[in-house]
PDB file of C-alpha atoms in Angstrom:
ATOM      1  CA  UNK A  16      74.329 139.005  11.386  1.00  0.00           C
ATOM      2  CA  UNK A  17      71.520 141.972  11.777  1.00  0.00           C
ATOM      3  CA  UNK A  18      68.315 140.380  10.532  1.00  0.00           C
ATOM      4  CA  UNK A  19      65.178 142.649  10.534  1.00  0.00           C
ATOM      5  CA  UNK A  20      61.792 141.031  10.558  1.00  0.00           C
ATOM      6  CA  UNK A  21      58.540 143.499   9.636  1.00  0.00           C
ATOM      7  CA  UNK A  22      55.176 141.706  10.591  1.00  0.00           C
ATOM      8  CA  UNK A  23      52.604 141.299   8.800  1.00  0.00           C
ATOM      9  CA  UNK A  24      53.239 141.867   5.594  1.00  0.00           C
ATOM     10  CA  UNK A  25      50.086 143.607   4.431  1.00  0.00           C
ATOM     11  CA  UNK A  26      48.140 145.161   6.307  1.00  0.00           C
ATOM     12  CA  UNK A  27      43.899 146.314   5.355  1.00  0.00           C
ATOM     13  CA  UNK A  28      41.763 148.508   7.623  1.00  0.00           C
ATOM     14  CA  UNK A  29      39.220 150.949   7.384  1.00  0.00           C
ATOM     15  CA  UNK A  30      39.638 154.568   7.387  1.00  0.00           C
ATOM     16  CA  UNK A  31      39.666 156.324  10.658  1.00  0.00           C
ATOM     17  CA  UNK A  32      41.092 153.155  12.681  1.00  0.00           C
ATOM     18  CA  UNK A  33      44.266 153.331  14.855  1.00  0.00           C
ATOM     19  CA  UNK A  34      46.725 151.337  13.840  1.00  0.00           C
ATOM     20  CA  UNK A  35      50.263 149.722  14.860  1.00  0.00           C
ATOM     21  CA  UNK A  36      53.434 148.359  12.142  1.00  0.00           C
ATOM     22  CA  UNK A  37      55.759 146.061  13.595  1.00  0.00           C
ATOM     23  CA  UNK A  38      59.233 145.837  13.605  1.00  0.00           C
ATOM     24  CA  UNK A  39      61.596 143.710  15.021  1.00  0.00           C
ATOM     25  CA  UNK A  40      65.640 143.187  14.827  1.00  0.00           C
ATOM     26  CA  UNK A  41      68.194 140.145  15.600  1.00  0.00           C
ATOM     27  CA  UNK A  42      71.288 142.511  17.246  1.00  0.00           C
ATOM     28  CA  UNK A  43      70.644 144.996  19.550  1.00  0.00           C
ATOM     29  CA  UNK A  44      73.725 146.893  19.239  1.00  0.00           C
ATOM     30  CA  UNK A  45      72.473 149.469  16.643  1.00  0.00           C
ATOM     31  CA  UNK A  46      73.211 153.343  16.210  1.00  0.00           C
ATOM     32  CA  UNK A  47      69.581 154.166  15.182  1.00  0.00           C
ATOM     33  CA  UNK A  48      66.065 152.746  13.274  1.00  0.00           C
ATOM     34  CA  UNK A  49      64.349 154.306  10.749  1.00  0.00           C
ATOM     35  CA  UNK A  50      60.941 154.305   9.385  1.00  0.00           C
ATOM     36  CA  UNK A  51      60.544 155.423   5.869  1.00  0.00           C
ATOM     37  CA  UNK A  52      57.236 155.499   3.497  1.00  0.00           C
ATOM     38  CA  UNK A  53      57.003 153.903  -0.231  1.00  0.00           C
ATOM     39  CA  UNK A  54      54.312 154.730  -2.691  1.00  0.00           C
ATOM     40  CA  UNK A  55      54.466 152.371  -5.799  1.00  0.00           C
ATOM     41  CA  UNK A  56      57.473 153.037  -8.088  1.00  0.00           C
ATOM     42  CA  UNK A  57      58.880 155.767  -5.891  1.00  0.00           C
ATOM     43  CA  UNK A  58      61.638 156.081  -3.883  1.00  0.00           C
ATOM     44  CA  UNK A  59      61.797 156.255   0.111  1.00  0.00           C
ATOM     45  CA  UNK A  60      60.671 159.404   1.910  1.00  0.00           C
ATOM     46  CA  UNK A  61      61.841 158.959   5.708  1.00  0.00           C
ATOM     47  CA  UNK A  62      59.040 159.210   8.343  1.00  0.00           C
ATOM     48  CA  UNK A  63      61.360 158.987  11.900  1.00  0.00           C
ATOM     49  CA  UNK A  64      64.371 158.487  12.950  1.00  0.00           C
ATOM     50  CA  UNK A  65      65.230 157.287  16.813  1.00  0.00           C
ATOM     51  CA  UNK A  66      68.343 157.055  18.035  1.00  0.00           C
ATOM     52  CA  UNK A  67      69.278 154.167  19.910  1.00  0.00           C
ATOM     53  CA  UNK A  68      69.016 155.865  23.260  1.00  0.00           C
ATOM     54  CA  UNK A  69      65.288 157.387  22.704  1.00  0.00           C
ATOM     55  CA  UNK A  70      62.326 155.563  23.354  1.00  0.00           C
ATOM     56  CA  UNK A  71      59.854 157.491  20.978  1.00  0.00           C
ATOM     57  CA  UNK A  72      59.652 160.094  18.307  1.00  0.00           C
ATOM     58  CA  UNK A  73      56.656 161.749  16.879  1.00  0.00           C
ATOM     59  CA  UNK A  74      55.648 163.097  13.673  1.00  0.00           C
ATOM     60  CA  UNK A  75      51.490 164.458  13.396  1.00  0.00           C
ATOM     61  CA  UNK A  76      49.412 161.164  13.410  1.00  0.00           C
ATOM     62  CA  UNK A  77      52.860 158.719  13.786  1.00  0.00           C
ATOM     63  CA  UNK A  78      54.606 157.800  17.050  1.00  0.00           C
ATOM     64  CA  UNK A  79      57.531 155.555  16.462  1.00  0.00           C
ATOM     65  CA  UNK A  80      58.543 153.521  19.789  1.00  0.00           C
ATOM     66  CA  UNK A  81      61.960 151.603  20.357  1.00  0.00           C
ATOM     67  CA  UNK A  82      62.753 148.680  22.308  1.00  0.00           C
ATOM     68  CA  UNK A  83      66.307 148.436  21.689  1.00  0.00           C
ATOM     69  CA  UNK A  84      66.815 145.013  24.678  1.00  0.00           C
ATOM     70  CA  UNK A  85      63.967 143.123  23.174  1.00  0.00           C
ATOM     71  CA  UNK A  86      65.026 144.185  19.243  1.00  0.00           C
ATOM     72  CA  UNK A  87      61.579 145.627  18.486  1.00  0.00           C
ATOM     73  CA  UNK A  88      59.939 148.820  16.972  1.00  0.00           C
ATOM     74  CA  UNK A  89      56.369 149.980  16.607  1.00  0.00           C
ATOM     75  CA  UNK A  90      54.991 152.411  14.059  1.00  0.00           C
ATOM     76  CA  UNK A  91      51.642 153.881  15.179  1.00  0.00           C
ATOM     77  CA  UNK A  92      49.509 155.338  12.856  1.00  0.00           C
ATOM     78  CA  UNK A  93      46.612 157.311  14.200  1.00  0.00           C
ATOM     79  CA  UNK A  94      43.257 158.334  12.884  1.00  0.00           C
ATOM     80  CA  UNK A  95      44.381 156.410   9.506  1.00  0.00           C
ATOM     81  CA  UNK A  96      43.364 158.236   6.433  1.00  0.00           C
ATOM     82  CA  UNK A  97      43.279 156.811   2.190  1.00  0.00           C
ATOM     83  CA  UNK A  98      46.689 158.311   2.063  1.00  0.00           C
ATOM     84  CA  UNK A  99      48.089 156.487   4.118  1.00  0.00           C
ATOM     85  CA  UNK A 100      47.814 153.466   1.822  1.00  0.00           C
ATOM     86  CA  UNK A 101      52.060 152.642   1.040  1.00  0.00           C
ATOM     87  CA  UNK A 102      54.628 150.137   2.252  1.00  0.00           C
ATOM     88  CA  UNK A 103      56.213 150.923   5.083  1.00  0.00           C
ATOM     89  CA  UNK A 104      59.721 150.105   5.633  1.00  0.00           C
ATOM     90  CA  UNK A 105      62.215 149.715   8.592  1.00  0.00           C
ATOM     91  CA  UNK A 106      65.688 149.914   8.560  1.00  0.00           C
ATOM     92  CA  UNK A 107      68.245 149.741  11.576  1.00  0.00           C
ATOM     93  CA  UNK A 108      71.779 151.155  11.333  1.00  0.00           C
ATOM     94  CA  UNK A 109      74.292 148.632  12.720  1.00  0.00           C
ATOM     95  CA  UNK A 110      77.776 147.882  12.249  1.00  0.00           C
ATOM     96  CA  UNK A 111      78.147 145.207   9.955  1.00  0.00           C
ATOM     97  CA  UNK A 112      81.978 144.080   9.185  1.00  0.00           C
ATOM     98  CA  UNK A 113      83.406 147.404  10.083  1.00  0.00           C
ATOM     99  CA  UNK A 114      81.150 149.697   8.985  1.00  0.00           C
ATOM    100  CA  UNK A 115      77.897 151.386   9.634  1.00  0.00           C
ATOM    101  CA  UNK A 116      75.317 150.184   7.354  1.00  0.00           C
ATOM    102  CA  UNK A 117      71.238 150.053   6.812  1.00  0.00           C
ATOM    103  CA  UNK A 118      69.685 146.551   7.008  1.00  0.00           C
ATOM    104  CA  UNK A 119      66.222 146.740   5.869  1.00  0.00           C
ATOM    105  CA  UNK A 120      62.867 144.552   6.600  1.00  0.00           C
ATOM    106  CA  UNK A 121      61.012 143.155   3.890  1.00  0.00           C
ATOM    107  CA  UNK A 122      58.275 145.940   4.928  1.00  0.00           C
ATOM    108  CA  UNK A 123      54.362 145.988   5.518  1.00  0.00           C
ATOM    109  CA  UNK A 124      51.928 146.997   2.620  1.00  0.00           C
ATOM    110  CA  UNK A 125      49.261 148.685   4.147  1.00  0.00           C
ATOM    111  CA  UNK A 126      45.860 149.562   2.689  1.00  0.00           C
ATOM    112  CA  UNK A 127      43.325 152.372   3.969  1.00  0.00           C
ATOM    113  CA  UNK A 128      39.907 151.688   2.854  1.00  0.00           C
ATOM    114  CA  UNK A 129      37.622 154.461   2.168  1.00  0.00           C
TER     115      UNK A 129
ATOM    116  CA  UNK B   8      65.448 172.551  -2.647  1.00  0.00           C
ATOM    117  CA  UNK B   9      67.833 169.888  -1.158  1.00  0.00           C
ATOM    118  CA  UNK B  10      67.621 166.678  -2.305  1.00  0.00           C
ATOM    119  CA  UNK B  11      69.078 163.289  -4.362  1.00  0.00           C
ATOM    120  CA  UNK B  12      68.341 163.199  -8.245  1.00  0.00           C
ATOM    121  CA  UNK B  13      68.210 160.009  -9.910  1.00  0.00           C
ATOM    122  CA  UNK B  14      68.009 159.923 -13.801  1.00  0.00           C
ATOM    123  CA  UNK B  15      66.414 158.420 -16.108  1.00  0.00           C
ATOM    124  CA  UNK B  16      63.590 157.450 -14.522  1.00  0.00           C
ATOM    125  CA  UNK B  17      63.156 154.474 -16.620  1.00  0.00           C
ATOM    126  CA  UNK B  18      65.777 152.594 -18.601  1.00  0.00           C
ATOM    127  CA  UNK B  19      65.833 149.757 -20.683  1.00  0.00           C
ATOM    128  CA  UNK B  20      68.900 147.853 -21.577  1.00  0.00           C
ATOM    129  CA  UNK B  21      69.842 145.521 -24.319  1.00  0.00           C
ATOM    130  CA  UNK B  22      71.456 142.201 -23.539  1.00  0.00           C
ATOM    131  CA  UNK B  23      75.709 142.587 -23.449  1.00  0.00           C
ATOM    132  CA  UNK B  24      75.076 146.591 -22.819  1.00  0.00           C
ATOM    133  CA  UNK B  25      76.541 148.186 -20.413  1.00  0.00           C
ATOM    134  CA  UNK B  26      74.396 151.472 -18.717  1.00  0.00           C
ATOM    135  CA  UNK B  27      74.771 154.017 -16.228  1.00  0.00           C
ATOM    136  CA  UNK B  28      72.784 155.675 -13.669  1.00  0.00           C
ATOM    137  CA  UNK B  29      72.761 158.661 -12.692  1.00  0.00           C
ATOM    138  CA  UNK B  30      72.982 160.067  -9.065  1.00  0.00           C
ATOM    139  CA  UNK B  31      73.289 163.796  -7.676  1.00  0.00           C
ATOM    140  CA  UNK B  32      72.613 165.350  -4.367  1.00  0.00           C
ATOM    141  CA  UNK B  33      72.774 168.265  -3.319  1.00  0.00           C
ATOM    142  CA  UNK B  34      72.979 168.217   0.329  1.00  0.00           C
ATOM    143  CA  UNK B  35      76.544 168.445   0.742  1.00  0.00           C
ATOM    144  CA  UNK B  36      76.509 164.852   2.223  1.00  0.00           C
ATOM    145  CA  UNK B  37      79.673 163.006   2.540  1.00  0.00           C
ATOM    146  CA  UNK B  38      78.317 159.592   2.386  1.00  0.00           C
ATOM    147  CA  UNK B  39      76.504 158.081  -1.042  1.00  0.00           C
ATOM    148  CA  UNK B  40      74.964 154.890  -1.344  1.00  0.00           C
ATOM    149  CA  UNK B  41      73.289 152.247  -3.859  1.00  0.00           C
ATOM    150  CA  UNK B  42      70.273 150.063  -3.146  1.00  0.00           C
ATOM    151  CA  UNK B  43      68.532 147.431  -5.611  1.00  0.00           C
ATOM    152  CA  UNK B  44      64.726 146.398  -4.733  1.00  0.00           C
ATOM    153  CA  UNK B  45      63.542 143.591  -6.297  1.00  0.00           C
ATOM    154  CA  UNK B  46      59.840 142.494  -5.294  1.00  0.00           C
ATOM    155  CA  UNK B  47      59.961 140.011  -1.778  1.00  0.00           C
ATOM    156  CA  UNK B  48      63.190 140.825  -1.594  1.00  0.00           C
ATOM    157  CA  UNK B  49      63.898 144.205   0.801  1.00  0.00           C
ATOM    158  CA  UNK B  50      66.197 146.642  -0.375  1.00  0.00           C
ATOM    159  CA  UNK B  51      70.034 145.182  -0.882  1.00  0.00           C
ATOM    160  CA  UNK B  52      73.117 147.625  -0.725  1.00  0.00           C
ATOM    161  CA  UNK B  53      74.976 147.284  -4.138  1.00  0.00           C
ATOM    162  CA  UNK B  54      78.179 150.208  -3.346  1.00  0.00           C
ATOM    163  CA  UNK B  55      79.006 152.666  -0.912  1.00  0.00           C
ATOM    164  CA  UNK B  56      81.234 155.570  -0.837  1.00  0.00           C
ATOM    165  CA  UNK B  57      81.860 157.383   2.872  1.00  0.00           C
ATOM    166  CA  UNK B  58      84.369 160.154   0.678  1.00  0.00           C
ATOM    167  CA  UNK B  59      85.269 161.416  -2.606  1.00  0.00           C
ATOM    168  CA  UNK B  60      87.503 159.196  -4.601  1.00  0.00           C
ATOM    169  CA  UNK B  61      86.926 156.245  -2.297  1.00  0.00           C
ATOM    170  CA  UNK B  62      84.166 153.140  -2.146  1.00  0.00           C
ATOM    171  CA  UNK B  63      83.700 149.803  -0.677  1.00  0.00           C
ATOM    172  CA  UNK B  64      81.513 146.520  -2.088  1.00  0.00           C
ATOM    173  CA  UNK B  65      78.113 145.680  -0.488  1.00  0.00           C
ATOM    174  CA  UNK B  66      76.504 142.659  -0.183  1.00  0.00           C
ATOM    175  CA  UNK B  67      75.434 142.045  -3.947  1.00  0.00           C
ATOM    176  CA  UNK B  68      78.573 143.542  -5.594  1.00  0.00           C
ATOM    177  CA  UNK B  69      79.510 141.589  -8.607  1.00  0.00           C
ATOM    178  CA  UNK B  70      78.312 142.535 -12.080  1.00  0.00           C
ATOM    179  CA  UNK B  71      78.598 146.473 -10.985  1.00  0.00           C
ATOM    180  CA  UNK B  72      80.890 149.096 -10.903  1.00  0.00           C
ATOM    181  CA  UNK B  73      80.640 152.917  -9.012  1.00  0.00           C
ATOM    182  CA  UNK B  74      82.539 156.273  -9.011  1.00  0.00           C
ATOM    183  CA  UNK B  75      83.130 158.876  -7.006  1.00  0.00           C
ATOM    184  CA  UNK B  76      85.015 161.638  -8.341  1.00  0.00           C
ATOM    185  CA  UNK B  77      82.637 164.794  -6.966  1.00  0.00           C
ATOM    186  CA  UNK B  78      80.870 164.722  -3.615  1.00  0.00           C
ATOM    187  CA  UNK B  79      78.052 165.406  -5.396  1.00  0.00           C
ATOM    188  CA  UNK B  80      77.716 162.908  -8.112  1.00  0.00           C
ATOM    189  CA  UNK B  81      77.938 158.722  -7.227  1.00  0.00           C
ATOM    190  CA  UNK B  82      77.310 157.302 -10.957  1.00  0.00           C
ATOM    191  CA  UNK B  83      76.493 153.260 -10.942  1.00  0.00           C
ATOM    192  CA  UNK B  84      77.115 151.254 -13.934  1.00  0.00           C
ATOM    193  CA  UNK B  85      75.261 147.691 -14.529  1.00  0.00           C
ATOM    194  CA  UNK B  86      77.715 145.677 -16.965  1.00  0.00           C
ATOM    195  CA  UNK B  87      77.200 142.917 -18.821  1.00  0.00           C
ATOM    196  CA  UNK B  88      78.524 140.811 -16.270  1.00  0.00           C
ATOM    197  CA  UNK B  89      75.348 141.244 -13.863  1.00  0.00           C
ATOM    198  CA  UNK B  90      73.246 138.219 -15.140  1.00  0.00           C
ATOM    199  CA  UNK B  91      69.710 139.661 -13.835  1.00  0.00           C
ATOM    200  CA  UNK B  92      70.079 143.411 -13.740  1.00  0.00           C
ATOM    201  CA  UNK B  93      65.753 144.128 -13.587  1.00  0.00           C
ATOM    202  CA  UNK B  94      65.108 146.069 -10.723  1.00  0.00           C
ATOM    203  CA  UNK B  95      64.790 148.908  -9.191  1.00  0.00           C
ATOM    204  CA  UNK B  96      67.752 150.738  -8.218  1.00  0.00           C
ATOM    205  CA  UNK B  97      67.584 153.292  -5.340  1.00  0.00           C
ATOM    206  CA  UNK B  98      70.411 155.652  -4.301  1.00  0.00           C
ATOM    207  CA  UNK B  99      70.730 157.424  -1.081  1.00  0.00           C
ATOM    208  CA  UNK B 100      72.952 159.804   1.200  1.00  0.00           C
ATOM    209  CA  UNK B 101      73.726 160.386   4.713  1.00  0.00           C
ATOM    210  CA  UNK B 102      75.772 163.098   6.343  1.00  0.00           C
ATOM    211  CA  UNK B 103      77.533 160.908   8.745  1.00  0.00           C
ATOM    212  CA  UNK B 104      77.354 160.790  12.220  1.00  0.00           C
ATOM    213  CA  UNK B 105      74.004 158.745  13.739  1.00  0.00           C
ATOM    214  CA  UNK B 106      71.783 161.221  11.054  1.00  0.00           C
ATOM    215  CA  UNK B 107      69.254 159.589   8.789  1.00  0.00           C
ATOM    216  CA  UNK B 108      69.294 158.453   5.114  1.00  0.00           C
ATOM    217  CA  UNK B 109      67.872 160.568   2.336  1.00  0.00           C
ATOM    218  CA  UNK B 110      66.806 158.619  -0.895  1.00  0.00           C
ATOM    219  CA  UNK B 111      66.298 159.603  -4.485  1.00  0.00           C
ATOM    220  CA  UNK B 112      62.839 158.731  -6.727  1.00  0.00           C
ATOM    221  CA  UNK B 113      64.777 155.801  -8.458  1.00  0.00           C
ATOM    222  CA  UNK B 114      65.566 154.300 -11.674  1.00  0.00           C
ATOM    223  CA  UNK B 115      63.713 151.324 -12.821  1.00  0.00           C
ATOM    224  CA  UNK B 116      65.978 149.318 -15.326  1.00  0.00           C
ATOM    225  CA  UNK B 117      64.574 146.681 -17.635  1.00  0.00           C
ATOM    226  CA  UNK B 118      66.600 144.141 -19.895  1.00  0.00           C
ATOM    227  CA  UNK B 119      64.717 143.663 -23.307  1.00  0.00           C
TER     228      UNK B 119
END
């Protein structure tokens, strides 16, 4: 059973700091991870997407690494800014009783102080 | 601009009711999906449809119902049968293949 495991929960730092959201999975054998963004009572706008055989993607101030052996993923957030402040989500695409489907972590909440 | 609507936005539903939400993309996306988030909880796939006229149960199932008649449109009704329906309900779509999910703004449903 695909079990994903975001760490830590919440997350506080100052503006302007460099920062790193962890991510890690049970099964290894996925198609691709996912990083999305969640602002309170919104929905989920998607940040990266790495397929299983990349290593990184990058967006502006966010690299996304994958360690598909070990089950882990890193979101890097650089130069952190106020609106950054949202819950950050991970979700792997693995085949779960026949078909492909998106296990999510619990996510990190993650403040930017001004 | 392409993208998944969800309506309403917020709904509130009497005990015994049955309700429906609303879900429309227009991305020409084969694949629809439905997600409730309840707080400590992660998001948990309700129904999912890979093709018109065709859907398979998630993982939290019972007390729901779907439809897909139009690519476009994947409706979800909460029946009297779901015992704790409060939450917030997410849909999404994906175009197949190893592409990423799209998600809509959400509906948050309340029982009064």
């Amino acid at each position: 059973k695909q079990e994903v495991t975001q760490i830590p929960a919440a997350l506080s730092v100052p503006e302007g700091e460099n920062l790193v959201l962890n991510c890690s999975f049970t099964d290894s054998a996925i198609y691709n991870l996912q990083w999305f963004r969640q602002d309170p009572g919104k929905g989920l706008t998607s940040l990266l997407l790495i397929q299983s055989s990349q290593r990184e993607q990058t967006s502006g101030r966010l690299n996304a690494s994958l360690d598909k052996s070990s089950g882990r993923s890193t979101l890097y957030i650089a130069a952190s800014q106020p609106g950054d402040s949202a819950t950050y989500l991970c979700a792997v695409r693995s085949e779960i009783q026949g078909a492909q489907k998106l296990v999510f972590g619990q996510g990190t909440r993650l403040t930017i102080n001004p | 601009d392409g993208g998944i609507t969800q309506s309403p936005k917020y709904l509130f539903r009497k005990e015994g009711q049955n309700v429906t939400l609303s879900c429309e993309q227009n991305l020409n996306h084969d694949a629809m999906y439905w997600y409730r988030q309840d707080p400590g909880q992660g998001l948990r796939l309700i129904y999912y449809s890979q093709i018109v006229n065709d859907f398979q149960k998630g993982d939290i199932a019972e007390g729901y119902s779907v439809s897909r008649e139009k690519k476009e449109s994947f409706p979800l009704t909460v029946t009297s049968a779901q015992k704790n329906p409060t939450a917030f309900y997410l849909c999404a779509s994906n175009r197949g293949g190893n592409y990423g999910y799209t998600f809509g703004s959400g509906t948050r449903l309340t029982v009064v």
